[in-house]
CSV table of C-alpha atoms and ligand atoms in Angstrom, one decimal:
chain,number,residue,atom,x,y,z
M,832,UNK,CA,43.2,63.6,-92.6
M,833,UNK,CA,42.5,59.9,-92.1
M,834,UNK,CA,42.0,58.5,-88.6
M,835,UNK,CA,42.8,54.7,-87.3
M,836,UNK,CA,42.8,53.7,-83.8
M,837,UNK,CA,45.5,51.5,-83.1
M,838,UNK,CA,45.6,49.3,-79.7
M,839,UNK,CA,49.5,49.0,-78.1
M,840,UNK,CA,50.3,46.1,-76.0
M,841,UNK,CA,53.9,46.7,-75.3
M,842,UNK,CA,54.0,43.7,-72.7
M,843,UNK,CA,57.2,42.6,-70.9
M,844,UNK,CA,61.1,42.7,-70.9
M,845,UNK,CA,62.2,44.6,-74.3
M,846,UNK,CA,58.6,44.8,-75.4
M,847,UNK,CA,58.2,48.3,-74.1
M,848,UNK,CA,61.5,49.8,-75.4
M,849,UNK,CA,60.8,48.5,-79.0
M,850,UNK,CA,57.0,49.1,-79.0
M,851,UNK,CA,58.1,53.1,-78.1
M,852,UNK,CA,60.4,53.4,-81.0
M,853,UNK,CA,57.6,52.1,-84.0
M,854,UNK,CA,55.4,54.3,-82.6
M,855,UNK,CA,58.2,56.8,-83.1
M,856,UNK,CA,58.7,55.5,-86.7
M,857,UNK,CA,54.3,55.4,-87.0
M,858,UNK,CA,54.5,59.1,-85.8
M,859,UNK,CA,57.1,60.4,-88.6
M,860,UNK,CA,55.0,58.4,-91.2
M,861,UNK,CA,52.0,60.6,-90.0
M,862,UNK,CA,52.8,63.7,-90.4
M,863,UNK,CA,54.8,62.9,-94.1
M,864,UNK,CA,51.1,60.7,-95.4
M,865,UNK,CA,48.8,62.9,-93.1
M,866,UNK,CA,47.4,60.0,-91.4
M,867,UNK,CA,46.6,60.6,-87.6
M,868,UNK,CA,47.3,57.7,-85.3
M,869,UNK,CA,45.3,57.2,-82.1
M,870,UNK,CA,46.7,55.1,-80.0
M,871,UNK,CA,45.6,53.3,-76.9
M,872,UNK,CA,47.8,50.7,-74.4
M,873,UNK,CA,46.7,47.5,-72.9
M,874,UNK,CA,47.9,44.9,-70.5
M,875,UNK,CA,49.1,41.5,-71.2
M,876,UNK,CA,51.0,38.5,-70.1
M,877,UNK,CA,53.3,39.2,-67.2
M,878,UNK,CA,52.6,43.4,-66.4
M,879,UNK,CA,48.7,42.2,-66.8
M,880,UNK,CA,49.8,39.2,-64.2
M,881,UNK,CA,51.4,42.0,-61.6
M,882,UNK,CA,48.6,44.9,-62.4
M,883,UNK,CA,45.2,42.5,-62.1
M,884,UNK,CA,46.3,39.1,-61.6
M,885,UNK,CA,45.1,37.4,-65.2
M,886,UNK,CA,47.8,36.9,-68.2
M,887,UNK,CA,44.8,38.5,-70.5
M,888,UNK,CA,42.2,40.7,-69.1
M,889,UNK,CA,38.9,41.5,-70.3
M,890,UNK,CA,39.5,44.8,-70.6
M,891,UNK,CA,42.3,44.0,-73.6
M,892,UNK,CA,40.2,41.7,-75.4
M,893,UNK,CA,37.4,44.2,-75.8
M,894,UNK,CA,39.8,47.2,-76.7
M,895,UNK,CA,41.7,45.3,-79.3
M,896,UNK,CA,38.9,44.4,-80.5
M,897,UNK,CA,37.3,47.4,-80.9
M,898,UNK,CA,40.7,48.7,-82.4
M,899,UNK,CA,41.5,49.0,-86.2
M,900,UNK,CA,44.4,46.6,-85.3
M,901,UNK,CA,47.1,45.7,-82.5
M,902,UNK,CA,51.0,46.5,-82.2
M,903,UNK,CA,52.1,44.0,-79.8
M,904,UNK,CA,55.9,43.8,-78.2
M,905,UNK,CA,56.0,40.4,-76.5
M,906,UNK,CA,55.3,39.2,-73.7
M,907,UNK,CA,57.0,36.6,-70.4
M,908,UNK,CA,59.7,36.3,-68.5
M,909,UNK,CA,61.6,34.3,-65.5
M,910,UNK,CA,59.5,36.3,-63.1
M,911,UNK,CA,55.9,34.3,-64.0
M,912,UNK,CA,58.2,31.0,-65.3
M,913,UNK,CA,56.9,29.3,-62.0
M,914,UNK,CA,53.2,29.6,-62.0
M,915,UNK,CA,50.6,26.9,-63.0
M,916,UNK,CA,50.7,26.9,-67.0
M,917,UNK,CA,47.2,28.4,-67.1
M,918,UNK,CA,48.0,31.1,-65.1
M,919,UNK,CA,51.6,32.1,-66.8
M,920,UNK,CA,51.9,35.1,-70.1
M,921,UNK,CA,51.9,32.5,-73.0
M,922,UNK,CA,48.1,31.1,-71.8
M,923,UNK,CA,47.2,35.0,-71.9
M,924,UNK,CA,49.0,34.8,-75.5
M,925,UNK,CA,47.0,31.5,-76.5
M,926,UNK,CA,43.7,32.9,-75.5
M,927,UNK,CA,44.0,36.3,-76.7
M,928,UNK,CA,45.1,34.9,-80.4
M,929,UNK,CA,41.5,32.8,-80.7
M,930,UNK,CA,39.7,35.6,-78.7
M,931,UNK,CA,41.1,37.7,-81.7
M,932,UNK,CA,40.2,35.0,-84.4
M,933,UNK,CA,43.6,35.7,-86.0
M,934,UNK,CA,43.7,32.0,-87.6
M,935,UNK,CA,46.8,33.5,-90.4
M,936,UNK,CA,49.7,34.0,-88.9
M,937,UNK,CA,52.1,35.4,-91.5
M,938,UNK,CA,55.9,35.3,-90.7
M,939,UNK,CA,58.5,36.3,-93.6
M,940,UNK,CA,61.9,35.5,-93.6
M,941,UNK,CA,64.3,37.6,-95.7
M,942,UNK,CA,68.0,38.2,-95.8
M,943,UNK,CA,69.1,41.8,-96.2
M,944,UNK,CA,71.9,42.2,-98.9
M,945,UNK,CA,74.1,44.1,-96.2
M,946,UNK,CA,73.8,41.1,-93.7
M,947,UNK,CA,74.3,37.8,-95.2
M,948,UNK,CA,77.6,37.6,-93.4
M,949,UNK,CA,75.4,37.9,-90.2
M,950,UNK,CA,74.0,34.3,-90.9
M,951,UNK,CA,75.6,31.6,-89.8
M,952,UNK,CA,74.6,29.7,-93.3
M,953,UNK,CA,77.5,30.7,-96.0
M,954,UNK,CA,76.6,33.8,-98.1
M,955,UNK,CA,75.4,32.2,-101.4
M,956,UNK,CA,73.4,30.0,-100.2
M,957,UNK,CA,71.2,32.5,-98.5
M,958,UNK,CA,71.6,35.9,-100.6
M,959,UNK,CA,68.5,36.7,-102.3
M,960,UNK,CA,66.3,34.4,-99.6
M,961,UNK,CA,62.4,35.9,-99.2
M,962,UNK,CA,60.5,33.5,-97.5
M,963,UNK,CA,56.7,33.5,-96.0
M,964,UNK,CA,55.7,31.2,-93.6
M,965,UNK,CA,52.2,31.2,-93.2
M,966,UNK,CA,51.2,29.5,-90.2
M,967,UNK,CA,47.8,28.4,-89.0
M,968,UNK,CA,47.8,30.0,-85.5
M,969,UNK,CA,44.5,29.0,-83.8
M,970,UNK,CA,43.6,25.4,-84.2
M,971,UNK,CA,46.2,22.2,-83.9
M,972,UNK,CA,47.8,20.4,-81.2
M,973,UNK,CA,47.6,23.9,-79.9
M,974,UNK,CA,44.1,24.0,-79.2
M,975,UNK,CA,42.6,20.3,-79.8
M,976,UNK,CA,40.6,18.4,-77.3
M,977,UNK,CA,41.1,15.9,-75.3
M,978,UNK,CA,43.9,16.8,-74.0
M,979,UNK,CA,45.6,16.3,-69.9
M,980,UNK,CA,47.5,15.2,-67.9
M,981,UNK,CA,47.7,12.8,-65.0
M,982,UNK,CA,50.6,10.9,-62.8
M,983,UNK,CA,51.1,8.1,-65.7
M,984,UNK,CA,50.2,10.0,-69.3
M,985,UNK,CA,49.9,13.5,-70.9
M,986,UNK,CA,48.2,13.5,-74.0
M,987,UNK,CA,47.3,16.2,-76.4
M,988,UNK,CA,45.6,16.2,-79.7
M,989,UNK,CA,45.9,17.6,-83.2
M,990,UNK,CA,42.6,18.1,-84.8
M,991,UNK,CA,41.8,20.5,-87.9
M,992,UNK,CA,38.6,20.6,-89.9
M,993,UNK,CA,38.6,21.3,-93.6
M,994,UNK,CA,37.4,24.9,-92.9
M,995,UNK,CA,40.2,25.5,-90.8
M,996,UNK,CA,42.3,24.2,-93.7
M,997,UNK,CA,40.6,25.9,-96.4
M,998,UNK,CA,40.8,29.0,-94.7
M,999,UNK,CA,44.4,29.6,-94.2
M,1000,UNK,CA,45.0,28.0,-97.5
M,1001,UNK,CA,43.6,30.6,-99.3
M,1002,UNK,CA,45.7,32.8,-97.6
M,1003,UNK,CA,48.2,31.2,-98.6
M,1004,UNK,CA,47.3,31.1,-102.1
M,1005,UNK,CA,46.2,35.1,-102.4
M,1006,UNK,CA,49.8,35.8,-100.8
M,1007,UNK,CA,51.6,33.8,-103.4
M,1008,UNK,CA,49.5,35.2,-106.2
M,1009,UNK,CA,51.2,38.8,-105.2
M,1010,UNK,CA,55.1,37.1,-104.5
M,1011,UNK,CA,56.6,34.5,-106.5
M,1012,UNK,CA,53.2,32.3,-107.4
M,1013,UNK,CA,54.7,29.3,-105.2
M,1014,UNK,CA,53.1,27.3,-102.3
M,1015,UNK,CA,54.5,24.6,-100.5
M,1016,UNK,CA,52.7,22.8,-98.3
M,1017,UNK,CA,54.2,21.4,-95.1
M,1018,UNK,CA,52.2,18.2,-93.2
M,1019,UNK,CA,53.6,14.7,-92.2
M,1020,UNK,CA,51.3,13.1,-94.4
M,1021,UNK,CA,53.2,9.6,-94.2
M,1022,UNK,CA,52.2,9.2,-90.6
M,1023,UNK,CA,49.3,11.5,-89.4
M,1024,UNK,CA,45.6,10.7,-90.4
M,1025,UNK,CA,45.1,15.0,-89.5
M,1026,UNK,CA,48.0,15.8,-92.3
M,1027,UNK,CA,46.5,13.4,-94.7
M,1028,UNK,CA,43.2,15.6,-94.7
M,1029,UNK,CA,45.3,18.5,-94.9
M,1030,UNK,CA,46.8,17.7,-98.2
M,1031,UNK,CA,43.6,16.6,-99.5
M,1032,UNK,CA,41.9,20.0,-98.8
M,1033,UNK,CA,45.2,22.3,-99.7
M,1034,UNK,CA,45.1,20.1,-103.4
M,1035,UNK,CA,41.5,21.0,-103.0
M,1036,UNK,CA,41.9,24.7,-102.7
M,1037,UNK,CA,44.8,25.0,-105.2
M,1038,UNK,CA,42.9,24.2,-108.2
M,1039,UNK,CA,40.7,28.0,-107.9
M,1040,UNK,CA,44.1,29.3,-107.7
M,1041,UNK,CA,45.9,27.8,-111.6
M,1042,UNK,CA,48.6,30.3,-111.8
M,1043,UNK,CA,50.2,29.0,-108.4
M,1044,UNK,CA,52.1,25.7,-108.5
M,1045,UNK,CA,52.1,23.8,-105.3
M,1046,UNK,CA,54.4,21.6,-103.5
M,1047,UNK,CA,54.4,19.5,-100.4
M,1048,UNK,CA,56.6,18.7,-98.2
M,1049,UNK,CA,57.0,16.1,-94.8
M,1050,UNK,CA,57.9,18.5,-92.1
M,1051,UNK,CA,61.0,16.8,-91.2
M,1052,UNK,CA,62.2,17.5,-94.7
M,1053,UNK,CA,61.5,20.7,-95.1
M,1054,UNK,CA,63.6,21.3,-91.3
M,1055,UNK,CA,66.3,20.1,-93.7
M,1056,UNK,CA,65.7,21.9,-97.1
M,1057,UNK,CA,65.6,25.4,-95.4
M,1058,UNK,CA,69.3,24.7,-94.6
M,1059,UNK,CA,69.9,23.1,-97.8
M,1060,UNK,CA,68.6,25.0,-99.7
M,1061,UNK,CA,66.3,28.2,-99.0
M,1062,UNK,CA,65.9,30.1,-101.4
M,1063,UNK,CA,63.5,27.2,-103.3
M,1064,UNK,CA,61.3,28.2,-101.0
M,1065,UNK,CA,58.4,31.1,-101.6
M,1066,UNK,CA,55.1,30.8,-99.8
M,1067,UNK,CA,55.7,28.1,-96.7
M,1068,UNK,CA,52.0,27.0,-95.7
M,1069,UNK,CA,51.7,24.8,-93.0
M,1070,UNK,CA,49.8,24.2,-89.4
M,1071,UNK,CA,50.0,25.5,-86.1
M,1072,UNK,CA,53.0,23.5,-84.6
M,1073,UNK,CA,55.0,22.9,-87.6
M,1074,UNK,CA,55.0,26.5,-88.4
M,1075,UNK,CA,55.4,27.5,-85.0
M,1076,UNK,CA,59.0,25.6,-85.3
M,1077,UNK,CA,59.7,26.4,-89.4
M,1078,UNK,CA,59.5,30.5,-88.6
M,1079,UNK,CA,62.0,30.1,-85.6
M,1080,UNK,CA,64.2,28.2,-88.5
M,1081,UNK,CA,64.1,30.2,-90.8
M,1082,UNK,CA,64.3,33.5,-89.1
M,1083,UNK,CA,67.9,32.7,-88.3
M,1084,UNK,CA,68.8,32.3,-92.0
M,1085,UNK,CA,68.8,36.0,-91.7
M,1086,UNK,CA,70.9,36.3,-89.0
M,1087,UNK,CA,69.0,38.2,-86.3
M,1088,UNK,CA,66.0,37.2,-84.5
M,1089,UNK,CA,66.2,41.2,-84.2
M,1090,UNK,CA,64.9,42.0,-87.9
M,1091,UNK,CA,62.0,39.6,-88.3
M,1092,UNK,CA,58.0,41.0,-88.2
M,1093,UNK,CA,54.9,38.9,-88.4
M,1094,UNK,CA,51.2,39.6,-89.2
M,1095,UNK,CA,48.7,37.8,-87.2
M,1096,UNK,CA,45.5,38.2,-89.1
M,1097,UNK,CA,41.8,37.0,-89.5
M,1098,UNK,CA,38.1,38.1,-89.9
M,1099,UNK,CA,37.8,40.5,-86.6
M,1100,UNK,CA,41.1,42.1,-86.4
M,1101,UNK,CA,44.9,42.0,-86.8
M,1102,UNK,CA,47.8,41.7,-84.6
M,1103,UNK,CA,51.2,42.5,-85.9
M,1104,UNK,CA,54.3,41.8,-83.7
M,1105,UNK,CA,58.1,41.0,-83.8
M,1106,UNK,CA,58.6,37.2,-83.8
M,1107,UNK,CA,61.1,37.4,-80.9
M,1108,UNK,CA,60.4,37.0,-77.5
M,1109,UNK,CA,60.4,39.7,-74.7
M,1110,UNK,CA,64.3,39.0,-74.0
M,1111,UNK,CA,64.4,39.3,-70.1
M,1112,UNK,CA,68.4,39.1,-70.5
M,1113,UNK,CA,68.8,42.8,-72.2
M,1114,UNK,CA,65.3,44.2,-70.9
M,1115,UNK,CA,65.8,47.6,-69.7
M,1116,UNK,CA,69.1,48.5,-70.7
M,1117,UNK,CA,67.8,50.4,-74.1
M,1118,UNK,CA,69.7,48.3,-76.4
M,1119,UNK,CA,66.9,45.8,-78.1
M,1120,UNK,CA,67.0,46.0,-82.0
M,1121,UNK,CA,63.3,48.0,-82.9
M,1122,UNK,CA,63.6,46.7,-86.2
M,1123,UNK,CA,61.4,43.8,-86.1
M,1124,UNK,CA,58.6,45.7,-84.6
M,1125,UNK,CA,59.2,49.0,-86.9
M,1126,UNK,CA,59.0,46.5,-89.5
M,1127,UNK,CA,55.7,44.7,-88.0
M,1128,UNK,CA,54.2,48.4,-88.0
M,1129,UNK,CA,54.9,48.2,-91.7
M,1130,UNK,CA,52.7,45.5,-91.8
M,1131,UNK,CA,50.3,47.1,-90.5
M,1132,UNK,CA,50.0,50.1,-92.5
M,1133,UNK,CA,50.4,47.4,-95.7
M,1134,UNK,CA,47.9,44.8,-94.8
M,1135,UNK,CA,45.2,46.4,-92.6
M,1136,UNK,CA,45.1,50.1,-93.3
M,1137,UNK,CA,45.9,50.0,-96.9
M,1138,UNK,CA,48.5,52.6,-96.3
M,1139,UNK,CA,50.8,51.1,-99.2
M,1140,UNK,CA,53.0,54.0,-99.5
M,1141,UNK,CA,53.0,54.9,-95.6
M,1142,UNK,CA,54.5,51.2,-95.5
M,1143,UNK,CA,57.0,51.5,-98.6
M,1144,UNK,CA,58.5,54.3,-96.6
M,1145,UNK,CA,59.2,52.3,-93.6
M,1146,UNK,CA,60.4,49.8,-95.5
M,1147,UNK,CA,62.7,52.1,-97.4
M,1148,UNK,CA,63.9,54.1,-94.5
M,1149,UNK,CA,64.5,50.4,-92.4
M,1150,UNK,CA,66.8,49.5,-95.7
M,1151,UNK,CA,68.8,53.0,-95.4
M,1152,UNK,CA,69.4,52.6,-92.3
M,1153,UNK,CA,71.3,49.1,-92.4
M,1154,UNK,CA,72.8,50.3,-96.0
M,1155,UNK,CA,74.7,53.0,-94.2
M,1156,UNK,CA,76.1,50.6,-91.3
M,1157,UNK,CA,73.6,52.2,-88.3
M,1158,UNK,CA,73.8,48.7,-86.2
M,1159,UNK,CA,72.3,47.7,-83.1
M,1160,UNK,CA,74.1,45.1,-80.7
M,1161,UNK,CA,73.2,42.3,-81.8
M,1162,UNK,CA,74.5,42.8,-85.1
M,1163,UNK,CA,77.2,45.2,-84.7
M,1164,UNK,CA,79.7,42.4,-85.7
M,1165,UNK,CA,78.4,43.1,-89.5
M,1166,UNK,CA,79.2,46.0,-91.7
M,1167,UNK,CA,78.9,48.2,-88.6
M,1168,UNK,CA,79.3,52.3,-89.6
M,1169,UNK,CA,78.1,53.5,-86.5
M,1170,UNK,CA,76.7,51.2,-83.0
M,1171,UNK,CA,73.5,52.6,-81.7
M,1172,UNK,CA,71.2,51.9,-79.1
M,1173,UNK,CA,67.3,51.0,-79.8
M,1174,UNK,CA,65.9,54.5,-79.0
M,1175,UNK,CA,69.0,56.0,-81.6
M,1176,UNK,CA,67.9,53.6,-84.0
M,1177,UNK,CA,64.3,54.7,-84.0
M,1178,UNK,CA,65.5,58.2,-84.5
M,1179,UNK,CA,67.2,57.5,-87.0
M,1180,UNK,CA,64.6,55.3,-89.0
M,1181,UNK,CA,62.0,58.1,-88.1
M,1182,UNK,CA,64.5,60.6,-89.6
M,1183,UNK,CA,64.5,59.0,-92.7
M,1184,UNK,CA,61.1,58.5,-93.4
Z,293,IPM,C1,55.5,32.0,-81.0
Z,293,IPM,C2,55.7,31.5,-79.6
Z,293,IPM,C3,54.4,31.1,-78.9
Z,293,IPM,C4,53.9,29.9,-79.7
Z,293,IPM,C5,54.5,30.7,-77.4
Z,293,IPM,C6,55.1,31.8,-76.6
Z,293,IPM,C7,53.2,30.3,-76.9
Z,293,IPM,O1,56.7,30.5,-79.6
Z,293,IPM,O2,54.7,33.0,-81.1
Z,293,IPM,O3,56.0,31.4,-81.9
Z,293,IPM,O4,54.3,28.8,-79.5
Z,293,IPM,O5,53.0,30.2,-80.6
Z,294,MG,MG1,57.5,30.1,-81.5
């Protein structure tokens, strides 16, 4: 039987309910592949903030790091909106992401057959769409220095080195060379000296990788084209605050927030987590959608534990699941068989498997 340790971080708000039902969905996988999960929780962001008094302590760094990767719920919440910025959940986010080195921050987009009435894009322009935005998660406007504030300016800066570039280009490249053989790059090359380099180095890159045709794209045109027209798109690459806006985008062309996974990933370990947020407004009431994080587990077992076919069951058993009208809240409005709650869905996913 294999072995992998696998560090939890359910966080705040709906983090915990949803975290609890992959690891549901993880256990059923298990037993079927005979893989043996150990698993082991950490603090972060606010219920790090209540229990020590820092966003990210020590004491997770070191254990995620030692881990052979991270399920993570999410993390905030109007509780910690009013300390100091340094002080509230996202800095613990910020800091754990570059303690963890994940620089590749991979976020698809896809619209599930059953739910293109969900979207509020018509049908036809969005049936079929499979998207990947691959976004550079630890450099930027994010990260660069100088950056401050005082009583007359606030300044920030947006800096990236062609190693930085090259990096998550190639990831960006490799992913395409196992999806649709597309990149487009996303910068605002008219206007910023930083995007200029970036296109240099991504033109740079592409020419190891033949078989992949690459586009660009000005940010504010893309905003536009993945309403347009989305399904041009395959591989989205593109830097830490464009992509941080482009994945909120286009996860609504599939119509919940609910169903969306990302892959935070790099040379030390990986992170995988819903792309929503911690949801304060529904927290605790045990009717979150798990999808999103069953389907970031997926990830997991995909792109860091090599478990292909532990990962093709998820995958299948998530699909089942919305092809016979099991429906959480938030998307109950759509081809809804039977409403359930987020621990009855992770039954019922794990019951598939
Ligand atoms: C995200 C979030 C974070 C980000 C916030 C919470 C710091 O919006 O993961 O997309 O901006 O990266
Ligand atoms: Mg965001």
């Amino acid at each position: 039987m294999v072995n992998y340790n696998i560090s939890l971080i359910k966080g705040d708000g709906i983090g915990v309910e949803i975290v609890d039902e992959a690891v549901k969905v993880l256990d059923a996988v298990g037993k079927k592949f005979d893989i043996q999960f150990n698993y082991k929780e950490y603090l972060m962001g606010g219920a790090a903030i209540d229990a020590t008094g820092d966003p990210l302590p020590q004491e997770t760094v070191d254990g995620v790091l030692a881990s052979d990767a991270c399920l993570f719920g999410a993390i905030g919440g109007p509780k910690w909106d009013n300390l100091p910025r340094e002080k509230r959940p996202e800095s613990g986010l910020l800091k754990f992401r570059k303690s963890m080195g994940v620089f590749a921050n991979l976020r698809p987009a896809v619209v599930y057959d059953e739910l293109v009435d969900a979207s509020s894009l018509k049908p036809e322009v969005i049936r079929g769409v499979d998207i990947m935005v691959v976004r550079e998660l630890i450099g930027g406007i994010y990260f660069g220095e100088p950056k401050g504030k005082d009583e007359t300016k606030g300044w920030n800066t947006m800096v990236y080195t062609v190693p930085e570039i090259e990096r998550i280009a190639h990831v960006a490249f490799k992913l395409a060379m196992k999806r649709d053989k597309r990149v487009c790059s996303v910068d605002k090359a008219n206007v910023l000296d930083v995007s200029q380099l970036w296109r240099d180095t991504v033109i740079k890159i592409s020419s190891q990788y033949p078989e992949v045709e690459l586009s660009h794209m000005y940010v504010d045109n893309c905003a536009m084209q993945l309403i347009a027209n989305p399904r041009q798109f395959d591989v989205i690459l593109t830097g830490n605050i464009f992509g941080d806006i482009l994945s909120d985008e286009a996860s609504m062309l599939s119509g919940s927030i609910g169903l969306l996974p990302s892959a935070s990933t790099g040379e030390k370990t990986a992170v995988y987590e819903p792309i929503h947020g911690s949801a304060p407004d529904i927290a605790g009431q045990g009717i979150a959608n798990p999808i999103a994080t069953i389907s970031s587990a997926s990830m997991m077992l995909r792109y860091s534990l090599d478990e292909e076919k532990a990962a093709d069951a998820i995958d299948a058993a998530i699909k089942k699941a919305m092809s016979e009208g099991y429906r959480t809240g938030d998307l109950s409005a759509y081809d809804c068989k039977q409403k359930v709650n987020c621990s009855q869905m992770g039954d019922i996913i794990a019951s598939f498997i």
